[in-house]
Amino acid sequence: MTSRLPPQPGEWINREQPLDFQFEGVSYQGFTGDVLSSALWANGVRVLGRSFKYHRPRGIYSLANHDANALVSVGSRTNLRADCLPLEANLQASAVNTLGSVSRDHLAIMDRFSRFLPVGFYYKAFHTPRRLFPFYENQMRKVAGLGRIDPQYREAATAKQYDFCDLLIVGAGPAGLSAAVDAGERGLRVILVDENPHPGGSFTWQWRRHAEALERCEQLLNRVHALDNIDLRVGTLAAGCYSDRWVALFDQQRMTKLRAAAVLVASGCFEQPAVFQNNDAPGIMLGSAAQRLVHRYAVQPFSQGVILGANRDAYRLASDLTTHGIDVTAICDLRPEGESSPAGTRVQELGIPIYRGYTIYQAETRRRGTQLTGVIACPLDRQGDTQPQAGLSLPCDGVAVSVGWAPDAGLLYQAGARFQYQSAVEQFVPHTLPPGLFAAGRVNGIFSWADQCIDGQRAARAAAIHLGHPDITEIPTLTHQGTPPSHPYPIFPHPEKHNFVDFDEDIHLADFKNAHQEGYDNIELVKRFTTVGMGPSQGKLSNMNAIRILARQNNATIDATGTTTSRPFQHPVPIGHLAGRRFHPLRRTPLDAWHRQAGAQMAHAGAWLRPEYYGAADERAQSILAEAEHVRQRVGLIDVSTLGKLQVTGPDAAEFLERIYTGRFQKQSTQRLRYGLACDETGTVLEDGVIARLAHDHFYVTATSGGSGSFYRELLRWRQLFQLDVQISNLTGQLAALNLAGPDSRDVLKELTCIDISGEAFPYLGVRVGTVAGVPATLMRVGFVGELGYEIHVPASSAVHVWEQLCETGRPFGLKPFGVETQRLLRLEKGHLIVGHDTDALTYPAEADLQWAIAQNKPFFVGSRSLEILQKRPLMRKLVGFRLKDTEDKPFPEECHLILDGETIVGRVTSIARDSTLKHPIGMAFVEPRLASPGSPLAIRTAPGTTVTGEVCSLPFYDPDNLRQQ
Amino acid sequence: MPLPITRTSPFELPSTPGASRDLAGASLALWFDDPERERQAAQRLALCDLSALPKAGYKGNGATAWLQTHQTPLPAETFESTRLTDGGIIVKVAADEYFLEAGPSGVDLPVPSNGEFPPDCFPVVREDASLVLCGARAAAVLLQVCGYDFSTATLDRVIYTRVAGVDSAVFPAAGYPHTHVKLWCDRSYAVSLWNSLVEICEEFEGPIIGAQALFTDLP
Amino acid sequence: MKILTCPLNGPRPIQEFHYGGEFRPPLDPAQLNDADWGQEVHHRHGEPGVKREWWYHTASGTWFIAERDNLQDRVIQTYLYTPERGND
């Protein structure tokens, strides 16, 4: 381990636990607590990845989860950022986006072509000729993109969870810890998250040698741990902020959907790069990255370094590095006046040369850019322009850049905060925050740790006041003192065009010049044309400089230039964490298990699972036909528990039903059923079913399987609007319904019930309450399938008992269960339409021959006024029955196939099946009224392009005189 | 004479119960493998099917008056509850509606002596699935399935919310030996809800238990 | 994810609710000519501003009215419908 420093106080690595790992097939050793980047750096590895476009070698730059060029694959996980990937025993990582290896990437040749690949090159170059685009696309896909997806990946359910708190604090640095203690001592339920594996924030790298700061950190952490109502979650990223303070938290295991009554963002800042030639060479890194390496991982960032600075932090860094035996060759300070604070004096005392008003003009490398050998520094003139002719060469193997900061403000932006650029800090700071959102610390433009602690307390108290806590002394807002921590324009042109603004996407300064020349003068357009900020780090290291460049190009202020939109997520998150567990509940009838055991083919019908038929999957047609014949000739039993079942009670029950349905119910006899048809306000057919009167103030109503949920909901709304004294109960799931149908059904049922079910005592359209198989039951004589039949409604828990008793009793009669596909065929033969299947969202009663169901001279029902208007208009279409001639050698028509008159579309098929008795195709269709009379010819276009012919016929197809269902 | 078993639970249970009791035509599992282990699991985390408990609903302007002639004090406010003598629950689910669930000892729910309800009081069939999530880790399971903050919930007050995608009535119950959350939901959705809860409970090592561990007064 | 306050059940996440469309005070159909009735049933007001809307809390079966300012993305108040309150 060539670059590991002796043990550092507070280091995050555990030297007792060394770990072996591999990178690009080579074995190394690190420690528990290392991230992959720190362990590789400790082993002297400097090339950790290749850049996206030009495949330039890249090393550590931020070590703060923004190193989007050091991406690795581990097993089937890919595009993992090495600067935040915890080292594990026997970890086997390889770099993405290379051809060959990361140290000898054959695609590095792209860099030589870079001058021929300006932004917009791909948009323009491969646009024409269009016929060659597939070829270009194929070639480009081979080199584009980053990691590879493992097609062998095995899905694993990742549980999501909800959580709740009074105050969420994002960031456990000086401000966040202080805020947590203040709020925690007030009794608030606090969740404090930090994306790092340890709390402390800048205490753990910037202030490690500052005794007073360390003592404060210790005190704060002790309080946080001591207070039960503070839930400290490290390794947890607050990745997105949505409406009403709904924050997505991510850890290794899962996403937590946190609802916080208030959110305090103390997320800090991202240190920002300077733009100069070869500013991406391995060994050039942010000052904060160098300090993170030293203090968290005890790794020497370089042995001989130059600091490019423009703030006090650069001078603290110089002292810090010197203390750790690193030779600081020089500080180049962009500011002509340099640093006059004690931090500046201390550096002078150390004898480090300080070049005031200098920048690094270019970095020098060898071995194809993989090794930094030195920099050329040059003075800046009064305008801040470089004077390369006066450049001087400074040998070094590392550069630390400390020229400014940009707020980690994504969550605040997402929550609706507005920011303003403050020249006192040369940074965007929150200007207005939405209710319940608070900001503190560096993100709020406060840069000294002591002030950050006060600012954290200030924000925590503001949050407590927002949450309604009384008697709180507010703390006044602080402002930054001293020189700005950021430089307004740390960006320097170079003719060689390897001065990168965006490392993710290899966008250099001249690209912005090109974009501006093309007319892209708005930040959102510049982003889309150059792709700045669109890489994996989402512009954390590039957006601020891009704004500065554009502002200068437009000769506008930073505020006027504005920022791009911040969207979730803050950092990339595993897509499996988003998927979570699936909760798409299905409805099952109480007989579900019985059906499966009996070999039913189950199918989705709306929210329900229902048996289509009983039999083998490859014997569908035969099975349905056999079941249908059995019902027609003997007796069958179907589970119709999916039917909507509503109880309408109360003094105004009949009045209510008359307002909802088109028919009349005031004078309906008890123990009798009536057909019910309901429309919506526009006159469209909404629902149908039967309405049974059990007592003068008690009705039992059935509705369609698919529509009953929304129908029930609408009834509740009408109940409120009508203000009638009526109760509506949805019994759909409470009751099971079984339809026993066929010529032998009476003989089966009479064995099991005490009710007199003889034809005289219990006629067609009658309803009776009693028991079946010892269980309370409501019996209804309906004829949906066109045979003698009984709908038996029983409590859901007794459904299996009653069903089995019926099967047992029906055995001598050959009773067989039948499925919903069979029922569809039988009702089609009987000419019964299904609302929502044979009708659509525009069908009104006259179109479906349902005029008979509308009571005349009724003052009002829902839709009556609209039907009055529709009746004055000519019909545009009509639902008819049809029969087809021989279709054996042609594709069988399907529902929704078009009906043609010559080349004109005149209708469509709504239902079609093969008649169970005569075996020829029958169906229902909408056609134009001129083609609706029985005997009219009808042509259906079946896919693909063939036509079958038939003729319109009167309904029903089966038992037109209704003899069988009586 | 015990009634023949005519009522069945919507759920698939792990095995044949080691002991069960007949309850108004249904079989209530008391324990499956080992009653003592189930008692311990109930402290930590367990799931229990109580769908066998008889339930009833009463609706209408006359419901309050009629129930008052039959029952111990009725809940005053909507969503509040009172207890039946055998540990059953009465919930006021709306201004003119009550929901009753009997306890495990099989006390009959109120029915009119002559079979006739008074005018303006209508019985409503209630066949809701009834299940209990109990133990110290029940809260962690609820966090995975429901967006309601139960840490602020009032005990013995029903909360209508969505659990694992299923509209449910959730009842954080007081007066039981362990942390105890009861869920009622429409029977047709119950299997989906049950399967989701079983899967999550398994991850937390919470088994399906019988009713005995929940009711101290059961043999 | 937004929070909506049901007058009976209190604040709940939005996925517990069903949106029921614009609230329109019930009119007497007999008082409207055909054209006006057509407007009444087919026309909805889409302009941004304060909207009165029907919302339904699914688990408890509660319909209520929400006044929502969709320019400011803010719910002003929610209440149960009564003829006095709804039809003004």
PDB file of N, CA, C and O in Angstrom, chain A residues 49-58 68-69 97 105 107-112 114-115 117-120 122 146 279-281 497-512 514 529-537 542:
ATOM      1  N   GLY A  49     -11.213   5.191 -14.049  1.00  0.00           N
ATOM      2  CA  GLY A  49     -12.262   5.049 -15.048  1.00  0.00           C
ATOM      3  C   GLY A  49     -11.906   5.840 -16.295  1.00  0.00           C
ATOM      4  O   GLY A  49     -10.858   6.487 -16.351  1.00  0.00           O
ATOM      5  N   ARG A  50     -12.791   5.703 -17.275  1.00  0.00           N
ATOM      6  CA  ARG A  50     -12.596   6.411 -18.545  1.00  0.00           C
ATOM      7  C   ARG A  50     -13.785   7.319 -18.778  1.00  0.00           C
ATOM      8  O   ARG A  50     -14.917   6.964 -18.441  1.00  0.00           O
ATOM      9  N   SER A  51     -13.521   8.463 -19.413  1.00  0.00           N
ATOM     10  CA  SER A  51     -14.618   9.399 -19.607  1.00  0.00           C
ATOM     11  C   SER A  51     -15.562   8.891 -20.687  1.00  0.00           C
ATOM     12  O   SER A  51     -15.233   8.020 -21.487  1.00  0.00           O
ATOM     13  N   PHE A  52     -16.762   9.454 -20.700  1.00  0.00           N
ATOM     14  CA  PHE A  52     -17.866   8.948 -21.507  1.00  0.00           C
ATOM     15  C   PHE A  52     -17.604   9.065 -23.002  1.00  0.00           C
ATOM     16  O   PHE A  52     -17.730   8.095 -23.739  1.00  0.00           O
ATOM     17  N   LYS A  53     -17.192  10.235 -23.451  1.00  0.00           N
ATOM     18  CA  LYS A  53     -17.118  10.458 -24.901  1.00  0.00           C
ATOM     19  C   LYS A  53     -15.710  10.180 -25.446  1.00  0.00           C
ATOM     20  O   LYS A  53     -15.549   9.464 -26.417  1.00  0.00           O
ATOM     21  N   TYR A  54     -14.694  10.772 -24.805  1.00  0.00           N
ATOM     22  CA  TYR A  54     -13.336  10.700 -25.360  1.00  0.00           C
ATOM     23  C   TYR A  54     -12.479   9.639 -24.688  1.00  0.00           C
ATOM     24  O   TYR A  54     -11.304   9.502 -25.012  1.00  0.00           O
ATOM     25  N   HIS A  55     -13.041   8.912 -23.737  1.00  0.00           N
ATOM     26  CA  HIS A  55     -12.321   7.832 -23.056  1.00  0.00           C
ATOM     27  C   HIS A  55     -11.014   8.310 -22.447  1.00  0.00           C
ATOM     28  O   HIS A  55      -9.997   7.633 -22.478  1.00  0.00           O
ATOM     29  N   ARG A  56     -11.053   9.502 -21.881  1.00  0.00           N
ATOM     30  CA  ARG A  56      -9.853  10.026 -21.217  1.00  0.00           C
ATOM     31  C   ARG A  56      -9.734   9.392 -19.831  1.00  0.00           C
ATOM     32  O   ARG A  56     -10.720   9.094 -19.184  1.00  0.00           O
ATOM     33  N   PRO A  57      -8.506   9.167 -19.373  1.00  0.00           N
ATOM     34  CA  PRO A  57      -8.332   8.561 -18.051  1.00  0.00           C
ATOM     35  C   PRO A  57      -8.783   9.525 -16.954  1.00  0.00           C
ATOM     36  O   PRO A  57      -8.513  10.717 -17.037  1.00  0.00           O
ATOM     37  N   ARG A  58      -9.465   8.993 -15.958  1.00  0.00           N
ATOM     38  CA  ARG A  58      -9.923   9.845 -14.854  1.00  0.00           C
ATOM     39  C   ARG A  58      -9.643   9.152 -13.529  1.00  0.00           C
ATOM     40  O   ARG A  58      -9.663   7.916 -13.439  1.00  0.00           O
ATOM     41  N   ALA A  68     -18.518  10.715 -11.490  1.00  0.00           N
ATOM     42  CA  ALA A  68     -19.285   9.965 -12.483  1.00  0.00           C
ATOM     43  C   ALA A  68     -18.405   9.333 -13.558  1.00  0.00           C
ATOM     44  O   ALA A  68     -18.921   8.672 -14.452  1.00  0.00           O
ATOM     45  N   ASN A  69     -17.101   9.522 -13.492  1.00  0.00           N
ATOM     46  CA  ASN A  69     -16.228   8.848 -14.444  1.00  0.00           C
ATOM     47  C   ASN A  69     -15.608   7.587 -13.863  1.00  0.00           C
ATOM     48  O   ASN A  69     -15.068   6.771 -14.600  1.00  0.00           O
ATOM     49  N   ASN A  97     -17.367   1.199 -19.674  1.00  0.00           N
ATOM     50  CA  ASN A  97     -17.059   2.123 -20.757  1.00  0.00           C
ATOM     51  C   ASN A  97     -15.606   2.049 -21.225  1.00  0.00           C
ATOM     52  O   ASN A  97     -14.978   3.063 -21.494  1.00  0.00           O
ATOM     53  N   ASP A 105      -7.272   1.684 -22.691  1.00  0.00           N
ATOM     54  CA  ASP A 105      -8.583   1.669 -23.331  1.00  0.00           C
ATOM     55  C   ASP A 105      -8.404   1.981 -24.810  1.00  0.00           C
ATOM     56  O   ASP A 105      -7.944   3.046 -25.185  1.00  0.00           O
ATOM     57  N   LEU A 107     -10.482   2.639 -26.967  1.00  0.00           N
ATOM     58  CA  LEU A 107     -11.340   3.722 -27.451  1.00  0.00           C
ATOM     59  C   LEU A 107     -10.772   5.092 -27.103  1.00  0.00           C
ATOM     60  O   LEU A 107     -11.354   6.112 -27.453  1.00  0.00           O
ATOM     61  N   ALA A 108      -9.607   5.101 -26.413  1.00  0.00           N
ATOM     62  CA  ALA A 108      -8.979   6.381 -26.100  1.00  0.00           C
ATOM     63  C   ALA A 108      -8.646   7.155 -27.365  1.00  0.00           C
ATOM     64  O   ALA A 108      -8.410   8.365 -27.335  1.00  0.00           O
ATOM     65  N   ILE A 109      -8.644   6.468 -28.504  1.00  0.00           N
ATOM     66  CA  ILE A 109      -8.388   7.139 -29.777  1.00  0.00           C
ATOM     67  C   ILE A 109      -9.448   8.212 -30.039  1.00  0.00           C
ATOM     68  O   ILE A 109      -9.221   9.175 -30.764  1.00  0.00           O
ATOM     69  N   MET A 110     -10.625   8.053 -29.414  1.00  0.00           N
ATOM     70  CA  MET A 110     -11.676   9.054 -29.577  1.00  0.00           C
ATOM     71  C   MET A 110     -11.181  10.441 -29.190  1.00  0.00           C
ATOM     72  O   MET A 110     -11.626  11.439 -29.712  1.00  0.00           O
ATOM     73  N   ASP A 111     -10.256  10.474 -28.217  1.00  0.00           N
ATOM     74  CA  ASP A 111      -9.761  11.759 -27.744  1.00  0.00           C
ATOM     75  C   ASP A 111      -9.068  12.531 -28.857  1.00  0.00           C
ATOM     76  O   ASP A 111      -9.130  13.739 -28.930  1.00  0.00           O
ATOM     77  N   ARG A 112      -8.367  11.761 -29.764  1.00  0.00           N
ATOM     78  CA  ARG A 112      -7.650  12.433 -30.849  1.00  0.00           C
ATOM     79  C   ARG A 112      -8.621  13.048 -31.854  1.00  0.00           C
ATOM     80  O   ARG A 112      -8.296  13.980 -32.552  1.00  0.00           O
ATOM     81  N   SER A 114     -11.347  14.397 -30.950  1.00  0.00           N
ATOM     82  CA  SER A 114     -12.267  15.259 -30.225  1.00  0.00           C
ATOM     83  C   SER A 114     -12.446  16.608 -30.913  1.00  0.00           C
ATOM     84  O   SER A 114     -13.528  17.172 -30.883  1.00  0.00           O
ATOM     85  N   ARG A 115     -11.398  17.093 -31.564  1.00  0.00           N
ATOM     86  CA  ARG A 115     -11.539  18.395 -32.197  1.00  0.00           C
ATOM     87  C   ARG A 115     -12.535  18.341 -33.363  1.00  0.00           C
ATOM     88  O   ARG A 115     -13.039  19.344 -33.794  1.00  0.00           O
ATOM     89  N   LEU A 117     -15.263  16.570 -33.191  1.00  0.00           N
ATOM     90  CA  LEU A 117     -16.552  16.140 -32.623  1.00  0.00           C
ATOM     91  C   LEU A 117     -17.146  17.239 -31.748  1.00  0.00           C
ATOM     92  O   LEU A 117     -17.284  17.075 -30.547  1.00  0.00           O
ATOM     93  N   PRO A 118     -17.483  18.370 -32.338  1.00  0.00           N
ATOM     94  CA  PRO A 118     -18.064  19.424 -31.521  1.00  0.00           C
ATOM     95  C   PRO A 118     -19.461  19.036 -31.059  1.00  0.00           C
ATOM     96  O   PRO A 118     -20.037  18.078 -31.572  1.00  0.00           O
ATOM     97  N   VAL A 119     -20.018  19.809 -30.090  1.00  0.00           N
ATOM     98  CA  VAL A 119     -21.385  19.506 -29.670  1.00  0.00           C
ATOM     99  C   VAL A 119     -22.319  19.651 -30.863  1.00  0.00           C
ATOM    100  O   VAL A 119     -22.107  20.475 -31.736  1.00  0.00           O
ATOM    101  N   GLY A 120     -23.323  18.838 -30.875  1.00  0.00           N
ATOM    102  CA  GLY A 120     -24.271  18.870 -31.979  1.00  0.00           C
ATOM    103  C   GLY A 120     -23.784  18.076 -33.166  1.00  0.00           C
ATOM    104  O   GLY A 120     -24.498  17.933 -34.157  1.00  0.00           O
ATOM    105  N   TYR A 122     -23.339  14.853 -33.625  1.00  0.00           N
ATOM    106  CA  TYR A 122     -24.151  13.680 -33.941  1.00  0.00           C
ATOM    107  C   TYR A 122     -25.509  14.072 -34.509  1.00  0.00           C
ATOM    108  O   TYR A 122     -26.017  13.463 -35.427  1.00  0.00           O
ATOM    109  N   LEU A 146     -23.005   3.303 -20.889  1.00  0.00           N
ATOM    110  CA  LEU A 146     -21.960   3.007 -19.916  1.00  0.00           C
ATOM    111  C   LEU A 146     -21.960   1.515 -19.614  1.00  0.00           C
ATOM    112  O   LEU A 146     -21.635   0.718 -20.476  1.00  0.00           O
ATOM    113  N   ASN A 279      -7.749  19.768 -17.083  1.00  0.00           N
ATOM    114  CA  ASN A 279      -8.161  19.837 -15.667  1.00  0.00           C
ATOM    115  C   ASN A 279      -8.763  18.533 -15.174  1.00  0.00           C
ATOM    116  O   ASN A 279      -9.202  18.438 -14.038  1.00  0.00           O
ATOM    117  N   ASP A 280      -8.816  17.525 -16.071  1.00  0.00           N
ATOM    118  CA  ASP A 280      -9.413  16.245 -15.688  1.00  0.00           C
ATOM    119  C   ASP A 280      -8.367  15.171 -15.425  1.00  0.00           C
ATOM    120  O   ASP A 280      -8.712  14.030 -15.157  1.00  0.00           O
ATOM    121  N   ALA A 281      -7.079  15.517 -15.533  1.00  0.00           N
ATOM    122  CA  ALA A 281      -6.052  14.470 -15.432  1.00  0.00           C
ATOM    123  C   ALA A 281      -6.079  13.819 -14.058  1.00  0.00           C
ATOM    124  O   ALA A 281      -6.322  14.493 -13.050  1.00  0.00           O
ATOM    125  N   LYS A 497      -8.464  22.910 -26.219  1.00  0.00           N
ATOM    126  CA  LYS A 497      -9.839  22.453 -25.962  1.00  0.00           C
ATOM    127  C   LYS A 497      -9.930  21.167 -25.133  1.00  0.00           C
ATOM    128  O   LYS A 497     -10.749  20.310 -25.424  1.00  0.00           O
ATOM    129  N   HIS A 498      -9.047  21.029 -24.160  1.00  0.00           N
ATOM    130  CA  HIS A 498      -9.256  19.953 -23.202  1.00  0.00           C
ATOM    131  C   HIS A 498      -9.457  20.539 -21.805  1.00  0.00           C
ATOM    132  O   HIS A 498      -8.965  20.010 -20.811  1.00  0.00           O
ATOM    133  N   ASN A 499     -10.154  21.671 -21.800  1.00  0.00           N
ATOM    134  CA  ASN A 499     -10.489  22.316 -20.518  1.00  0.00           C
ATOM    135  C   ASN A 499     -11.964  22.026 -20.242  1.00  0.00           C
ATOM    136  O   ASN A 499     -12.852  22.678 -20.757  1.00  0.00           O
ATOM    137  N   PHE A 500     -12.196  21.037 -19.426  1.00  0.00           N
ATOM    138  CA  PHE A 500     -13.550  20.475 -19.315  1.00  0.00           C
ATOM    139  C   PHE A 500     -14.419  21.218 -18.294  1.00  0.00           C
ATOM    140  O   PHE A 500     -13.976  21.514 -17.183  1.00  0.00           O
ATOM    141  N   VAL A 501     -15.634  21.486 -18.727  1.00  0.00           N
ATOM    142  CA  VAL A 501     -16.643  22.070 -17.839  1.00  0.00           C
ATOM    143  C   VAL A 501     -17.470  20.950 -17.220  1.00  0.00           C
ATOM    144  O   VAL A 501     -17.831  21.001 -16.067  1.00  0.00           O
ATOM    145  N   ASP A 502     -17.750  19.928 -18.035  1.00  0.00           N
ATOM    146  CA  ASP A 502     -18.559  18.811 -17.547  1.00  0.00           C
ATOM    147  C   ASP A 502     -17.780  17.520 -17.771  1.00  0.00           C
ATOM    148  O   ASP A 502     -17.552  17.116 -18.908  1.00  0.00           O
ATOM    149  N   PHE A 503     -17.353  16.891 -16.687  1.00  0.00           N
ATOM    150  CA  PHE A 503     -16.560  15.666 -16.802  1.00  0.00           C
ATOM    151  C   PHE A 503     -17.434  14.470 -17.202  1.00  0.00           C
ATOM    152  O   PHE A 503     -16.970  13.555 -17.859  1.00  0.00           O
ATOM    153  N   ASP A 504     -18.697  14.491 -16.785  1.00  0.00           N
ATOM    154  CA  ASP A 504     -19.583  13.359 -17.091  1.00  0.00           C
ATOM    155  C   ASP A 504     -19.694  13.162 -18.593  1.00  0.00           C
ATOM    156  O   ASP A 504     -19.725  12.038 -19.088  1.00  0.00           O
ATOM    157  N   GLU A 505     -19.840  14.293 -19.306  1.00  0.00           N
ATOM    158  CA  GLU A 505     -20.193  14.220 -20.718  1.00  0.00           C
ATOM    159  C   GLU A 505     -19.075  14.759 -21.600  1.00  0.00           C
ATOM    160  O   GLU A 505     -19.292  14.977 -22.795  1.00  0.00           O
ATOM    161  N   ASP A 506     -17.890  15.024 -21.022  1.00  0.00           N
ATOM    162  CA  ASP A 506     -16.750  15.558 -21.770  1.00  0.00           C
ATOM    163  C   ASP A 506     -17.111  16.810 -22.566  1.00  0.00           C
ATOM    164  O   ASP A 506     -16.908  16.876 -23.782  1.00  0.00           O
ATOM    165  N   ILE A 507     -17.664  17.783 -21.863  1.00  0.00           N
ATOM    166  CA  ILE A 507     -18.003  19.031 -22.541  1.00  0.00           C
ATOM    167  C   ILE A 507     -16.986  20.087 -22.131  1.00  0.00           C
ATOM    168  O   ILE A 507     -16.782  20.321 -20.930  1.00  0.00           O
ATOM    169  N   HIS A 508     -16.312  20.669 -23.135  1.00  0.00           N
ATOM    170  CA  HIS A 508     -15.277  21.648 -22.803  1.00  0.00           C
ATOM    171  C   HIS A 508     -15.771  23.041 -23.126  1.00  0.00           C
ATOM    172  O   HIS A 508     -16.850  23.235 -23.689  1.00  0.00           O
ATOM    173  N   LEU A 509     -14.960  24.008 -22.755  1.00  0.00           N
ATOM    174  CA  LEU A 509     -15.384  25.410 -22.819  1.00  0.00           C
ATOM    175  C   LEU A 509     -15.825  25.811 -24.223  1.00  0.00           C
ATOM    176  O   LEU A 509     -16.824  26.506 -24.401  1.00  0.00           O
ATOM    177  N   ALA A 510     -15.045  25.364 -25.244  1.00  0.00           N
ATOM    178  CA  ALA A 510     -15.364  25.789 -26.610  1.00  0.00           C
ATOM    179  C   ALA A 510     -16.735  25.285 -27.047  1.00  0.00           C
ATOM    180  O   ALA A 510     -17.390  25.890 -27.896  1.00  0.00           O
ATOM    181  N   ASP A 511     -17.199  24.179 -26.468  1.00  0.00           N
ATOM    182  CA  ASP A 511     -18.535  23.676 -26.808  1.00  0.00           C
ATOM    183  C   ASP A 511     -19.608  24.712 -26.459  1.00  0.00           C
ATOM    184  O   ASP A 511     -20.612  24.826 -27.154  1.00  0.00           O
ATOM    185  N   PHE A 512     -19.382  25.437 -25.370  1.00  0.00           N
ATOM    186  CA  PHE A 512     -20.359  26.459 -24.983  1.00  0.00           C
ATOM    187  C   PHE A 512     -20.318  27.624 -25.970  1.00  0.00           C
ATOM    188  O   PHE A 512     -21.342  28.224 -26.265  1.00  0.00           O
ATOM    189  N   ASN A 514     -19.559  27.320 -29.137  1.00  0.00           N
ATOM    190  CA  ASN A 514     -20.294  26.843 -30.317  1.00  0.00           C
ATOM    191  C   ASN A 514     -21.790  26.927 -30.111  1.00  0.00           C
ATOM    192  O   ASN A 514     -22.521  27.392 -30.983  1.00  0.00           O
ATOM    193  N   PHE A 529     -28.695  21.201 -25.701  1.00  0.00           N
ATOM    194  CA  PHE A 529     -27.841  21.127 -26.895  1.00  0.00           C
ATOM    195  C   PHE A 529     -26.457  20.570 -26.554  1.00  0.00           C
ATOM    196  O   PHE A 529     -25.947  19.690 -27.247  1.00  0.00           O
ATOM    197  N   THR A 530     -25.878  21.060 -25.449  1.00  0.00           N
ATOM    198  CA  THR A 530     -24.526  20.588 -25.111  1.00  0.00           C
ATOM    199  C   THR A 530     -24.568  19.305 -24.283  1.00  0.00           C
ATOM    200  O   THR A 530     -23.565  18.627 -24.189  1.00  0.00           O
ATOM    201  N   THR A 531     -25.691  19.007 -23.680  1.00  0.00           N
ATOM    202  CA  THR A 531     -25.896  17.930 -22.697  1.00  0.00           C
ATOM    203  C   THR A 531     -25.170  18.198 -21.376  1.00  0.00           C
ATOM    204  O   THR A 531     -24.954  17.292 -20.585  1.00  0.00           O
ATOM    205  N   VAL A 532     -24.831  19.458 -21.109  1.00  0.00           N
ATOM    206  CA  VAL A 532     -24.192  19.753 -19.820  1.00  0.00           C
ATOM    207  C   VAL A 532     -25.183  19.444 -18.701  1.00  0.00           C
ATOM    208  O   VAL A 532     -26.366  19.754 -18.798  1.00  0.00           O
ATOM    209  N   GLY A 533     -24.692  18.781 -17.657  1.00  0.00           N
ATOM    210  CA  GLY A 533     -25.548  18.464 -16.515  1.00  0.00           C
ATOM    211  C   GLY A 533     -26.448  17.278 -16.739  1.00  0.00           C
ATOM    212  O   GLY A 533     -27.267  16.961 -15.894  1.00  0.00           O
ATOM    213  N   MET A 534     -26.317  16.611 -17.895  1.00  0.00           N
ATOM    214  CA  MET A 534     -27.218  15.488 -18.167  1.00  0.00           C
ATOM    215  C   MET A 534     -26.571  14.140 -17.904  1.00  0.00           C
ATOM    216  O   MET A 534     -27.185  13.100 -18.128  1.00  0.00           O
ATOM    217  N   GLY A 535     -25.323  14.167 -17.409  1.00  0.00           N
ATOM    218  CA  GLY A 535     -24.642  12.902 -17.107  1.00  0.00           C
ATOM    219  C   GLY A 535     -25.055  12.367 -15.749  1.00  0.00           C
ATOM    220  O   GLY A 535     -25.935  12.923 -15.087  1.00  0.00           O
ATOM    221  N   PRO A 536     -24.403  11.283 -15.334  1.00  0.00           N
ATOM    222  CA  PRO A 536     -24.817  10.617 -14.093  1.00  0.00           C
ATOM    223  C   PRO A 536     -24.758  11.500 -12.853  1.00  0.00           C
ATOM    224  O   PRO A 536     -25.522  11.288 -11.924  1.00  0.00           O
ATOM    225  N   SER A 537     -23.880  12.506 -12.810  1.00  0.00           N
ATOM    226  CA  SER A 537     -23.839  13.342 -11.604  1.00  0.00           C
ATOM    227  C   SER A 537     -24.808  14.506 -11.710  1.00  0.00           C
ATOM    228  O   SER A 537     -24.890  15.336 -10.804  1.00  0.00           O
ATOM    229  N   SER A 542     -20.858  20.764 -12.682  1.00  0.00           N
ATOM    230  CA  SER A 542     -20.771  21.516 -13.941  1.00  0.00           C
ATOM    231  C   SER A 542     -21.834  22.591 -14.104  1.00  0.00           C
ATOM    232  O   SER A 542     -21.610  23.565 -14.812  1.00  0.00           O
TER     233      SER A 542
END
